[in-house]
Amino acid sequence: MLKPSLFLFGLMVFSAGCHIPAPDERAVKQMLTTFFAAVERDDEDMARACLIDLDAFHELNPDVAARVDAESFTATLMAELIQNYRDMARFFEGRKLKVKSIKLGDNWYQYKGHQAFKDTEVIVSADGEEVPVIIRGIVRVEGKWRIVDLSGNDML
């Protein structure tokens, strides 16, 4: 009896509805899980580490110096992300969180070819109640995935 080839095995797994996540997908999911765990623990430093940082912002916007008031623009963007994080933390305050599922949004490419995902859906269980959270933008910069937009949720 012939053993099925690796290709046929893969085809059977795929046709059975199994999904084997790609390395980037696993990395994004791990980062989001870390982010929500940090929110639960009220660990602002860890949560902020998952948000875009100034270096990442400048890499994504290499011509930012040409803006009329680049430093103010950068400071405003960071302040909005941090405020969105604080709003989310307040929304979940005192509730036990668990990431139930993560469905990555559309894969696309940010300025200068940076890989990104838009409109990723995270279902969070907060004391048993399921809460959908949309992460509007996640971008890969220097090998790390960063949340760049948390807006558009009822809690924010």
Short mmCIF file of C-alpha atoms in Angstrom, two decimals:
data_model
loop_
_atom_site.label_atom_id
_atom_site.label_comp_id
_atom_site.label_asym_id
_atom_site.label_seq_id
_atom_site.Cartn_x
_atom_site.Cartn_y
_atom_site.Cartn_z
CA MET A 1 0.00 0.00 0.00
CA LEU A 2 1.37 3.40 -0.95
CA LYS A 3 1.71 6.07 1.71
CA PRO A 4 0.10 9.39 0.79
CA SER A 5 2.60 12.07 -0.11
CA LEU A 6 3.08 15.19 1.98
CA PHE A 7 1.18 17.12 -0.68
CA LEU A 8 -1.82 14.80 -0.44
CA PHE A 9 -1.70 14.98 3.35
CA GLY A 10 -1.69 18.78 3.14
CA LEU A 11 -4.59 18.69 0.71
CA MET A 12 -6.56 16.42 3.05
CA VAL A 13 -5.89 18.70 6.02
CA PHE A 14 -6.88 21.78 4.01
CA SER A 15 -10.04 20.15 2.68
CA ALA A 16 -10.99 19.04 6.18
CA GLY A 17 -11.20 22.70 7.18
CA CYS A 18 -8.03 22.84 9.27
CA HIS A 19 -6.03 26.02 9.13
CA ILE A 20 -2.28 26.05 9.69
CA PRO A 21 -1.29 29.62 10.53
CA ALA A 22 1.68 31.20 8.78
CA PRO A 23 4.55 32.52 10.97
CA ASP A 24 3.39 36.13 10.52
CA GLU A 25 -0.13 35.19 11.53
CA ARG A 26 1.15 33.48 14.68
CA ALA A 27 3.28 36.54 15.50
CA VAL A 28 0.32 38.92 15.11
CA LYS A 29 -1.90 36.72 17.26
CA GLN A 30 0.79 36.48 19.95
CA MET A 31 1.21 40.26 19.97
CA LEU A 32 -2.57 40.80 20.29
CA THR A 33 -2.80 38.20 23.06
CA THR A 34 0.04 40.01 24.85
CA PHE A 35 -1.75 43.34 24.38
CA PHE A 36 -5.03 42.14 25.89
CA ALA A 37 -3.24 40.38 28.76
CA ALA A 38 -1.46 43.68 29.50
CA VAL A 39 -4.81 45.50 29.50
CA GLU A 40 -6.15 42.95 31.97
CA ARG A 41 -3.14 43.37 34.28
CA ASP A 42 -3.20 47.16 33.88
CA ASP A 43 0.37 46.90 32.60
CA GLU A 44 0.55 50.11 30.61
CA ASP A 45 4.24 49.68 29.71
CA MET A 46 3.60 46.28 28.11
CA ALA A 47 0.46 47.50 26.32
CA ARG A 48 2.29 50.55 25.00
CA ALA A 49 5.08 48.29 23.72
CA CYS A 50 2.50 46.72 21.41
CA LEU A 51 1.52 50.14 20.05
CA ILE A 52 3.47 51.98 17.40
CA ASP A 53 6.53 53.75 18.78
CA LEU A 54 8.26 56.90 17.58
CA ASP A 55 10.96 55.02 15.66
CA ALA A 56 8.33 52.92 13.88
CA PHE A 57 6.34 56.05 13.08
CA HIS A 58 9.35 57.71 11.50
CA GLU A 59 10.20 54.59 9.51
CA LEU A 60 6.65 54.42 8.18
CA ASN A 61 6.77 58.14 7.35
CA PRO A 62 10.33 58.85 6.14
CA ASP A 63 9.27 62.21 4.71
CA VAL A 64 7.69 63.33 7.96
CA ALA A 65 10.35 66.07 8.33
CA ALA A 66 8.73 67.75 5.35
CA ARG A 67 5.49 68.19 7.31
CA VAL A 68 4.90 71.71 8.59
CA ASP A 69 4.96 70.62 12.23
CA ALA A 70 6.29 67.05 12.24
CA GLU A 71 7.02 66.77 15.95
CA SER A 72 3.57 68.02 16.87
CA PHE A 73 2.01 65.60 14.37
CA THR A 74 3.95 62.66 15.85
CA ALA A 75 3.11 63.67 19.41
CA THR A 76 -0.58 63.94 18.52
CA LEU A 77 -0.63 60.49 16.89
CA MET A 78 1.06 58.89 19.90
CA ALA A 79 -1.24 60.69 22.32
CA GLU A 80 -4.30 59.40 20.43
CA LEU A 81 -3.05 55.80 20.46
CA ILE A 82 -2.25 55.96 24.17
CA GLN A 83 -5.63 57.56 24.95
CA ASN A 84 -7.39 54.83 22.94
CA TYR A 85 -5.48 52.23 24.97
CA ARG A 86 -6.52 53.92 28.24
CA ASP A 87 -10.15 54.04 27.10
CA MET A 88 -9.99 50.34 26.29
CA ALA A 89 -8.39 49.57 29.66
CA ARG A 90 -11.15 51.52 31.43
CA PHE A 91 -13.82 49.66 29.43
CA PHE A 92 -12.45 46.33 30.67
CA GLU A 93 -11.53 47.53 34.17
CA GLY A 94 -12.13 44.91 36.84
CA ARG A 95 -13.23 42.24 34.36
CA LYS A 96 -11.38 39.00 33.69
CA LEU A 97 -10.36 38.92 30.04
CA LYS A 98 -9.70 36.02 27.74
CA VAL A 99 -8.95 36.19 24.03
CA LYS A 100 -11.46 33.78 22.47
CA SER A 101 -10.52 34.15 18.82
CA ILE A 102 -8.58 36.33 16.43
CA LYS A 103 -9.53 36.70 12.79
CA LEU A 104 -6.90 38.58 10.81
CA GLY A 105 -8.17 41.23 8.46
CA ASP A 106 -7.05 41.89 4.92
CA ASN A 107 -3.34 41.63 4.24
CA TRP A 108 -1.99 44.70 2.46
CA TYR A 109 1.19 46.70 2.17
CA GLN A 110 1.78 49.99 3.93
CA TYR A 111 3.93 52.81 2.58
CA LYS A 112 7.34 51.60 1.32
CA GLY A 113 6.15 47.99 1.29
CA HIS A 114 5.59 47.41 5.02
CA GLN A 115 3.33 44.40 5.50
CA ALA A 116 0.10 45.20 7.33
CA PHE A 117 -3.31 43.86 8.28
CA LYS A 118 -6.41 46.04 8.38
CA ASP A 119 -9.63 45.44 10.30
CA THR A 120 -8.53 42.46 12.40
CA GLU A 121 -11.32 41.16 14.64
CA VAL A 122 -10.55 39.98 18.17
CA ILE A 123 -13.31 38.35 20.22
CA VAL A 124 -12.60 38.92 23.89
CA SER A 125 -14.48 37.23 26.70
CA ALA A 126 -14.93 39.70 29.56
CA ASP A 127 -16.40 37.80 32.53
CA GLY A 128 -18.13 35.46 30.09
CA GLU A 129 -19.58 38.19 27.89
CA GLU A 130 -18.14 38.20 24.38
CA VAL A 131 -16.90 41.57 23.19
CA PRO A 132 -15.77 42.11 19.59
CA VAL A 133 -12.80 44.45 19.18
CA ILE A 134 -11.64 45.68 15.78
CA ILE A 135 -7.96 46.56 15.42
CA ARG A 136 -8.08 48.89 12.44
CA GLY A 137 -4.41 48.69 11.55
CA ILE A 138 -1.44 46.48 12.42
CA VAL A 139 1.87 47.10 10.62
CA ARG A 140 5.13 45.17 10.60
CA VAL A 141 8.11 47.44 11.22
CA GLU A 142 11.68 46.18 11.72
CA GLY A 143 10.43 42.62 12.18
CA LYS A 144 7.90 43.54 14.91
CA TRP A 145 4.15 43.88 14.57
CA ARG A 146 2.71 47.13 15.93
CA ILE A 147 -0.85 48.27 16.53
CA VAL A 148 -1.27 51.57 14.70
CA ASP A 149 -5.02 52.15 14.97
CA LEU A 150 -7.45 51.09 17.69
CA SER A 151 -10.29 53.41 16.67
CA GLY A 152 -13.78 52.50 15.59
CA ASN A 153 -14.92 50.44 18.58
CA ASP A 154 -17.91 51.18 20.79
CA MET A 155 -15.61 51.24 23.80
CA LEU A 156 -13.26 53.86 22.36
#
